[in-house]
Coordinates of C-alpha atoms in Angstrom, one line a residue:
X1 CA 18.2 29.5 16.1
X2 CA 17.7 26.2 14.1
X3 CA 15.2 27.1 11.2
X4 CA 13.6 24.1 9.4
X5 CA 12.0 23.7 5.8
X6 CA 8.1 25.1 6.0
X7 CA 7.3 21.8 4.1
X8 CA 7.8 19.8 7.3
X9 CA 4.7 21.7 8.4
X10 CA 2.5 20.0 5.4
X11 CA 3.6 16.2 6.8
X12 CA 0.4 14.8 8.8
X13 CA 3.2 12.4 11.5
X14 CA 2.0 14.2 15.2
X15 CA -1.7 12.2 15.4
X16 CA -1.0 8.8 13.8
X17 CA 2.8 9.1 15.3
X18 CA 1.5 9.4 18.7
X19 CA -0.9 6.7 18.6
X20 CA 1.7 4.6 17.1
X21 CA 3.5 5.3 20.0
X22 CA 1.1 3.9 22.4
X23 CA -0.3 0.8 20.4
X24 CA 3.4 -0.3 20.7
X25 CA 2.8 -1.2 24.3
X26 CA 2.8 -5.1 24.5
X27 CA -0.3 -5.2 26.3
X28 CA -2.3 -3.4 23.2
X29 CA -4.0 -5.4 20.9
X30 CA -3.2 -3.4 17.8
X31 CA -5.6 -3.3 14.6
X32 CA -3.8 -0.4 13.6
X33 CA -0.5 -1.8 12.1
X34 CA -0.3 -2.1 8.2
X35 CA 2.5 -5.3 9.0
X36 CA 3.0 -8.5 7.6
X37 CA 2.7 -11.4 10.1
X38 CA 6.2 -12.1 11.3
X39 CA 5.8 -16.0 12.1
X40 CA 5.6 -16.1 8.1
X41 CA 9.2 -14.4 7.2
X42 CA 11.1 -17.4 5.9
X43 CA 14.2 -16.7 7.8
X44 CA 16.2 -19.9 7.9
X45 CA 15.5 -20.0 3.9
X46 CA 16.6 -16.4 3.9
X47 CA 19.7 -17.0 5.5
X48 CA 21.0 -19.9 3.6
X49 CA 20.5 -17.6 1.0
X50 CA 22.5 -14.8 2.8
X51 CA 25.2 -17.7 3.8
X52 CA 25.4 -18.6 0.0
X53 CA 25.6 -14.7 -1.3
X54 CA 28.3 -14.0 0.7
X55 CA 30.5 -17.4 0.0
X56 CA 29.8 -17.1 -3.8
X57 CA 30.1 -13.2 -4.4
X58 CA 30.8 -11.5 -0.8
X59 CA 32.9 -8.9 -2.3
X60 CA 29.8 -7.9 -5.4
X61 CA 27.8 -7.7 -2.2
X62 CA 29.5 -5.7 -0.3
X63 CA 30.2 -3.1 -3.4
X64 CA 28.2 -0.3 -4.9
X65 CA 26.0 -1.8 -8.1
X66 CA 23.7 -0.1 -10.5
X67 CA 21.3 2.6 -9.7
X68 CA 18.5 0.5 -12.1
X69 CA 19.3 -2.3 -9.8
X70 CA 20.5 -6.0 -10.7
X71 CA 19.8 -7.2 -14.1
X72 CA 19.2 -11.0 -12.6
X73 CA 16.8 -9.4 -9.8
X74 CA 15.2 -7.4 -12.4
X75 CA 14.9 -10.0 -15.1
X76 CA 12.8 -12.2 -12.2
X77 CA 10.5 -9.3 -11.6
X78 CA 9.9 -8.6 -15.0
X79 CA 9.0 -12.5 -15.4
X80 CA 6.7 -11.8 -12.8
X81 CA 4.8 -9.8 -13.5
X82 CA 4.0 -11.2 -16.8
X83 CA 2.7 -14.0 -14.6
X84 CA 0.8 -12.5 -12.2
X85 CA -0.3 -9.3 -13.7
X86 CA -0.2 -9.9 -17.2
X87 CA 2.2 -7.0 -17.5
X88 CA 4.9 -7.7 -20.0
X89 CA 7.6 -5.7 -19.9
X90 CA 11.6 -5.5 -20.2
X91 CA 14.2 -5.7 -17.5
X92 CA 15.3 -2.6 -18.7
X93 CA 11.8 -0.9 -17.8
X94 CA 12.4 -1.5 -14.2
X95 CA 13.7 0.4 -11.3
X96 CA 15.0 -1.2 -8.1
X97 CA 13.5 1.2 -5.5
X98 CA 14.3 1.2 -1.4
X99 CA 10.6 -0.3 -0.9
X100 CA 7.7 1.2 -2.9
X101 CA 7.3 3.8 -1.0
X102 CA 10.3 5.3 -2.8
X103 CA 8.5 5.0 -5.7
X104 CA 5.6 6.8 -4.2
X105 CA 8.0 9.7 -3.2
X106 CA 9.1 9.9 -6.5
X107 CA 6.6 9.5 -8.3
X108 CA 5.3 13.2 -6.7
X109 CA 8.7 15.0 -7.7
X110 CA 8.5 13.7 -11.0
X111 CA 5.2 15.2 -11.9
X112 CA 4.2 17.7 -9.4
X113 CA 4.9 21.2 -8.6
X114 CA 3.3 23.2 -5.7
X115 CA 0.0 23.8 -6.5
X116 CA -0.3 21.4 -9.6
X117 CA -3.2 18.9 -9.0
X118 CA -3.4 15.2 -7.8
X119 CA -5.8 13.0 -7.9
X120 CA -6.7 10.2 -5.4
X121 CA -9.5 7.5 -4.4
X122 CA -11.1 9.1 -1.1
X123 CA -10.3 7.3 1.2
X124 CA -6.4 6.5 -0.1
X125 CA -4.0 5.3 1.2
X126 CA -2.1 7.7 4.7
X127 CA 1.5 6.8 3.5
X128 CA 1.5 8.6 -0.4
X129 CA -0.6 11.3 1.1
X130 CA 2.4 12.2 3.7
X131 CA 4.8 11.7 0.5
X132 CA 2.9 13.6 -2.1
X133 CA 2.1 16.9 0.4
X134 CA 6.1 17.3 0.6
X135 CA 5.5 18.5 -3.5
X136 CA 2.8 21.2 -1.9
X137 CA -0.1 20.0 -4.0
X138 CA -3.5 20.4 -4.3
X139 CA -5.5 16.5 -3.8
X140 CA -8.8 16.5 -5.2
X141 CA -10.3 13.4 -3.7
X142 CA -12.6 11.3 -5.9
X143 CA -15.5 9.7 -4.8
X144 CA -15.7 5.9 -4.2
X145 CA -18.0 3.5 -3.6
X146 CA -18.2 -0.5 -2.8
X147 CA -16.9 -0.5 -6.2
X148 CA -13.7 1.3 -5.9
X149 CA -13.1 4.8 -7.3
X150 CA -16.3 6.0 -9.3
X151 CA -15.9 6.4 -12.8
X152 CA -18.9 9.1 -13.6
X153 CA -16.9 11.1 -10.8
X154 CA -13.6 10.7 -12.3
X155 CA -14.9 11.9 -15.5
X156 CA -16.7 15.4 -14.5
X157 CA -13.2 16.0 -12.7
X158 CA -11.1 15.3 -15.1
X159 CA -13.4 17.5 -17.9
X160 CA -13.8 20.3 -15.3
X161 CA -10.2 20.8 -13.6
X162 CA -6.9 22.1 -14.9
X163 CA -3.3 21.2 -14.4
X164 CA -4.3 17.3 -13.0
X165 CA -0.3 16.0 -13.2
X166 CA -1.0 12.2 -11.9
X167 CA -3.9 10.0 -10.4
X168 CA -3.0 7.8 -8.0
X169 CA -4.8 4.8 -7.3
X170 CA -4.7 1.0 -5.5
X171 CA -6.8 -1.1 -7.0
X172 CA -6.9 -4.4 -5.5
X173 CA -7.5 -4.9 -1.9
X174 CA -7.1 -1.0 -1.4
X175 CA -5.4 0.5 1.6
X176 CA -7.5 1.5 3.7
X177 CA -10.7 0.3 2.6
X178 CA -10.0 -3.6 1.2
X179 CA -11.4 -2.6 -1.8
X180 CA -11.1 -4.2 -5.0
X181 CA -12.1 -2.7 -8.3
X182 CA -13.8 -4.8 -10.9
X183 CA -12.6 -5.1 -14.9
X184 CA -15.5 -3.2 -16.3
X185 CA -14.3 -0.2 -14.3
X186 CA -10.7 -0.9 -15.1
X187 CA -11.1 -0.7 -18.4
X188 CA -13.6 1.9 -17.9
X189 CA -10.2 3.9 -16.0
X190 CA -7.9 3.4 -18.8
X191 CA -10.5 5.0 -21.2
X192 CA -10.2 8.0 -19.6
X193 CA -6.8 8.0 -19.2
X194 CA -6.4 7.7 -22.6
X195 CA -8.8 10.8 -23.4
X196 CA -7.3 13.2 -20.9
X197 CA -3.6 11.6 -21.1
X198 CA -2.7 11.8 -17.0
X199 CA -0.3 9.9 -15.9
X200 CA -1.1 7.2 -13.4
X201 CA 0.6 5.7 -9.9
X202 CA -0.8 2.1 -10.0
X203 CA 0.5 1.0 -6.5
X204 CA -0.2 -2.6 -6.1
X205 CA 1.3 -3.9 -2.6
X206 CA -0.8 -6.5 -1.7
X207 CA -2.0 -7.6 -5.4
X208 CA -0.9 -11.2 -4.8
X209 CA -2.8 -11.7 -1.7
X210 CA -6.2 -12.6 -3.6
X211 CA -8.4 -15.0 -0.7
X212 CA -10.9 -15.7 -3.5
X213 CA -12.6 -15.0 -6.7
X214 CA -10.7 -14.4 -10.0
X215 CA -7.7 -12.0 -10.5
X216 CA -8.2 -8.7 -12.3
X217 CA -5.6 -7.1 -14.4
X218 CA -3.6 -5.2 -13.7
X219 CA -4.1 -1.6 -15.1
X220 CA -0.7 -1.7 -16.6
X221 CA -1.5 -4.6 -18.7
X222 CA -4.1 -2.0 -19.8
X223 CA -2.1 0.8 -21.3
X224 CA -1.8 1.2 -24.7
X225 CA -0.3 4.6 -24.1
X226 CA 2.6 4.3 -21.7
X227 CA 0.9 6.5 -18.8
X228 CA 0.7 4.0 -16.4
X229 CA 3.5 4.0 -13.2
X230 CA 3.5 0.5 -11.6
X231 CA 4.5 0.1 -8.4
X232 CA 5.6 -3.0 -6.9
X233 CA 7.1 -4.5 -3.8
X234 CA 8.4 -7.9 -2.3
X235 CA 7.4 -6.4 1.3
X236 CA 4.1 -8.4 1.5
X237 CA 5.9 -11.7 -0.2
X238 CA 8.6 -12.1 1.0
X239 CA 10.1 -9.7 3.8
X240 CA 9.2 -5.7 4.3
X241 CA 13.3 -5.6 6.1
X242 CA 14.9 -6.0 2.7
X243 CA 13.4 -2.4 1.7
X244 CA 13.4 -3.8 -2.2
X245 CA 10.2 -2.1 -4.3
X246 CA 10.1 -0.9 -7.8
X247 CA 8.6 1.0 -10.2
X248 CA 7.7 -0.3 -13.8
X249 CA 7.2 2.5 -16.5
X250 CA 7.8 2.8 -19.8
X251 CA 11.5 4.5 -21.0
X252 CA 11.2 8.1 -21.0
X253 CA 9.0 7.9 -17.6
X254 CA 11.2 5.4 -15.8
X255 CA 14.3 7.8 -17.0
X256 CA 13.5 10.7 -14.7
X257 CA 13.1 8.1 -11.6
X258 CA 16.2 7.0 -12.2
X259 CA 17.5 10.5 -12.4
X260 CA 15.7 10.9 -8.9
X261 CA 16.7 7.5 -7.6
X262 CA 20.5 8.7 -8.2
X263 CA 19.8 11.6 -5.9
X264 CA 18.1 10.3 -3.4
X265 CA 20.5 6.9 -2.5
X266 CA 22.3 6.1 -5.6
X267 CA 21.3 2.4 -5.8
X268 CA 19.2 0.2 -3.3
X269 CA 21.4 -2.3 -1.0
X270 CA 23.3 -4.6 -3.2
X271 CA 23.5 -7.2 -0.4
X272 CA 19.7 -7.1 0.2
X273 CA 19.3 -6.9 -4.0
X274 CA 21.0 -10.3 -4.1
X275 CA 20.2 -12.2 -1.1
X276 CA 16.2 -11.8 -2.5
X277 CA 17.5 -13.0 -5.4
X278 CA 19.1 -16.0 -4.5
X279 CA 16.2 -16.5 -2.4
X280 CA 14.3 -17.1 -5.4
X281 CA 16.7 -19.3 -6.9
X282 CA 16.9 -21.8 -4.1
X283 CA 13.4 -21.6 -2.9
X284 CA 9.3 -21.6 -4.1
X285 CA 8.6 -18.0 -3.7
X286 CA 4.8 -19.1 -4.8
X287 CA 4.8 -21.8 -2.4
X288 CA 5.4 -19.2 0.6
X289 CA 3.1 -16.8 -1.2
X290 CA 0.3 -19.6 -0.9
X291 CA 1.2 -20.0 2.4
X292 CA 0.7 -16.2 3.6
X293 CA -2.7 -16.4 1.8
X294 CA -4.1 -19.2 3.6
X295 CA -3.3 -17.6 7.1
X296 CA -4.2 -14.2 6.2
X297 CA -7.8 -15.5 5.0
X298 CA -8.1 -17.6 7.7
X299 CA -7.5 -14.4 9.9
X300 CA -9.6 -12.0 7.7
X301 CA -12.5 -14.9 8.3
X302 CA -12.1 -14.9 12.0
X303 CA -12.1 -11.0 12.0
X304 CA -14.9 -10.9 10.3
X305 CA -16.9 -13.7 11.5
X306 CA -16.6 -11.6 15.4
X307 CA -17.4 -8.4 13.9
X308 CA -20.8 -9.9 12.3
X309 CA -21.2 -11.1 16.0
X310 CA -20.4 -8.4 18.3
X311 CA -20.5 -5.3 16.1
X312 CA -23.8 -3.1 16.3
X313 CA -26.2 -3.3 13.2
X314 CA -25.1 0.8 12.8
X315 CA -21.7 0.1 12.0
X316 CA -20.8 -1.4 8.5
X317 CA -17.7 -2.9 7.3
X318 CA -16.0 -4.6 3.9
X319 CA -15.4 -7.8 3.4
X320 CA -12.0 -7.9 1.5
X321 CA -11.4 -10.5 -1.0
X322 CA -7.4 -10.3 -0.3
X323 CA -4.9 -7.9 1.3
X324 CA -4.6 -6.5 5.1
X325 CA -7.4 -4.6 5.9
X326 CA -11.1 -4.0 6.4
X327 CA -13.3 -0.6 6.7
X328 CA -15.3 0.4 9.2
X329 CA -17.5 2.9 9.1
X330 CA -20.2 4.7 12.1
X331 CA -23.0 7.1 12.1
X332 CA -21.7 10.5 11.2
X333 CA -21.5 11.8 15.1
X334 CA -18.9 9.2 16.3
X335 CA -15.5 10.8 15.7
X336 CA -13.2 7.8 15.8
X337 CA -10.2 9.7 16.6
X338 CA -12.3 10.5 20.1
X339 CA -12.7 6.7 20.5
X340 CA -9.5 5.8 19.8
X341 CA -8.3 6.6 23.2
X342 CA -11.3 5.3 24.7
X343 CA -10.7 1.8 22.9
X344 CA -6.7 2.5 24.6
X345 CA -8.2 2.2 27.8
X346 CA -9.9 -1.3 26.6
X347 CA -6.4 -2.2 25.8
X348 CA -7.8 -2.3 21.9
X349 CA -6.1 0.0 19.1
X350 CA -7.1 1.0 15.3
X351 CA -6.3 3.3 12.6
X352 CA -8.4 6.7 12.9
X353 CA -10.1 7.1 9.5
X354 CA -9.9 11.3 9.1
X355 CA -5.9 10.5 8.3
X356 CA -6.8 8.8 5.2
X357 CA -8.5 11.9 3.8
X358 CA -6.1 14.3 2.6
X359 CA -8.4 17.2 2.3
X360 CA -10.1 16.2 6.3
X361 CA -13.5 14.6 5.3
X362 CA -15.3 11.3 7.5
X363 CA -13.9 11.3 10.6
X364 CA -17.0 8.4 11.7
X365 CA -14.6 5.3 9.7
X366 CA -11.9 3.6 11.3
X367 CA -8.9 1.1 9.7
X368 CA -8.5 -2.7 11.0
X369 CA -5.9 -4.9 10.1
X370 CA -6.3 -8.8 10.6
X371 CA -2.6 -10.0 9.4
X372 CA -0.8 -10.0 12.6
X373 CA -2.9 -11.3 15.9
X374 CA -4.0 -14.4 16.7
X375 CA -7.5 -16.0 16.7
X376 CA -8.3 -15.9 20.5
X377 CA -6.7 -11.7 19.8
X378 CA -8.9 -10.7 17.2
X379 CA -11.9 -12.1 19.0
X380 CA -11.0 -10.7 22.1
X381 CA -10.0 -7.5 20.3
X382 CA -13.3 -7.2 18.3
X383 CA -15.4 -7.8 21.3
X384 CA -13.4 -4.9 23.3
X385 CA -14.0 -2.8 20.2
X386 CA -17.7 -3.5 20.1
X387 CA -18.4 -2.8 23.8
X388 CA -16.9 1.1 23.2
X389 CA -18.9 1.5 20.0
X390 CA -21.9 0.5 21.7
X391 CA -21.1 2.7 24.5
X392 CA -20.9 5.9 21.8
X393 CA -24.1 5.3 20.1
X394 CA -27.0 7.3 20.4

């Protein structure tokens, strides 16, 4: 008899898998997804670069490289994010990760041990949830408002409970709410974290995708203490296929990822390491960047436009200044995960809310994402969505 490890028992896959599986069907118009908009990948500029990669260094490609990943690749990144983020850092301070949700698995073998004590915004994001539970946690789930993570909250925790080993926290345009936190409680954050001295996951996937209004900082061009873990990815910019994320931390922390990194894969894909690279040496990764922006905020306007239209006055949603997502949230006796299938049979599919709550919690809120249907879809799709919530309301 096959006998498996008990962790596999901690991993929340069976709900969200199976209604992954049926959203799939073509004729679902899916909110649910977390995907970039495929008409954007720049594949003809991606394979020039591919083309040129392997006529100039097919052999490199094709070989093992560096566990940190490649100095040029890295260099780039470290460029910008002292650019866009304000973080200024070395080369040698970064880690090349298989997508940042390497980083995020990681990031809960480096600092946890069963029972030690995590931190998270509630809601947070389903995806570092599933990763962290593997380490056999406990998640203490900090209260959130508008505003992002509350700060009075984060405080009495912090003072009041031992053996916290990280904080883990999205900041801008927050998966799943959309949320975006402002600088007073940024800096407001990084007091703390200097007080109480917890480590911090800043995982910042869809920082660049700012619609409008100015950008914050990041909270690693905060630190003054080298407790901040920044995770970053070119899944949202450029393509999510190429797997490439990293992780951003000061020596000693970035030294145990590595030591992880070496056991987990030894390196990430030197072909894919250089083809993004050369990408961004024969193209204007900004220039697509601006591109993705204007669709996605023209999309985020349209989903939210219908919503203000067709959605009953009882159910209230975020408007999301950047990213992929918007929050919806019912009067406490709709359970969402209930609708769900009755929003199947409208041929109309979202994220069930209770997944994002790693302790169980609301299960009245529900996840949309705008990124990857069409006008005439998301109208058609919000209207579909209204006429079940309508139907459930007492």
């Amino acid at each position: 008899m096959v006998r498996f490890a008990k962790r596999l028992d901690l991993l929340d896959s069976s709900d969200i898998g199976d209604l992954l599986r049926l959203i799939a069907r073509p004729d679902i118009i899916s909110f649910a997804g977390g995907l970039p908009a495929p008409e954007l990948f720049p594949v003809e500029e991606l394979k020039q670069a591919g083309i040129a990669v392997m006529e100039e260094m097919g052999t490199v490609a094709c070989q093992y490289s560096s566990t940190e990943g490649l100095p040029q690749l890295r260099q780039k990144l470290a460029e910008r994010m002292a650019e866009k983020n304000n973080i200024h850092t070395s080369p040698d301070q970064i880690l090349i990760t298989s997508g940042s949700q390497q980083g995020l698995d990681f990031a809960a073998r480096v600092f946890v041990d069963k029972g030690d004590v995590i931190l998270v915004e509630s809601p947070s994001y389903l995806g570092a949830i599933n990763a962290f539970k593997a380490c056999e946690p406990t998640f203490i789930e900090v209260p959130t408002d508008d505003g992002g993570m509350i700060m009075e909250e984060l405080d009495k925790i912090l003072a009041t409970t031992e053996n916290v080993k990280m904080i883990y926290v999205i900041p801008d345009f927050q998966n799943p709410t959309g949320r975006t936190w402002s600088l007073e409680r940024r800096k407001k954050f990084m007091e703390l974290i200097n007080k109480y001295e917890i480590p911090v996951i800043e995982d910042n996937p869809y920082g660049e995708l700012r619609f409008e209004n100015e950008d914050m900082p990041a909270l690693k061009s905060l630190d003054t203490k080298g407790l901040v873990v920044y995770l970053g990815t070119l899944s949202k910019v450029m393509v999510p296929g190429f797997r490439i994320g990293w992780v951003c931390a000061e020596d000693e922390l970035l030294s145990k990822f590595n030591t992880m990194k070496q056991g987990a894969d030894l390196q990430t894909s030197t072909l894919t390491q250089l083809q993004a690279n050369k990408y961004m040496d024969l193209y204007d990764l900004d220039a697509h960047v601006a591109k993705i922006r204007e669709v996605y905020k023209h999309r985020r306007d349209v989903m939210i436009k219908a919503m203000e239209e067709y959605f009953p006055a009882e159910a209230k949603f975020t408007y999301p200044d950047g990213g992929l997502f918007t929050w919806v949230e019912l009067p406490s006796y709709i359970n969402t995960k209930e609708m769900a299938l009755q929003c199947l049979e409208k041929k109309v599919a979202y994220v069930p809310g209770g997944s994002f709550f790693p302790n169980g919690g609301k299960n009245n809120c529900f996840r949309m994402n705008y990124s990857c249907m069409s006008d005439e879809k998301i109208i058609e799709g919000v209207k579909a969505l209204a006429d079940v919530i309508k139907a459930n309301l007492k």
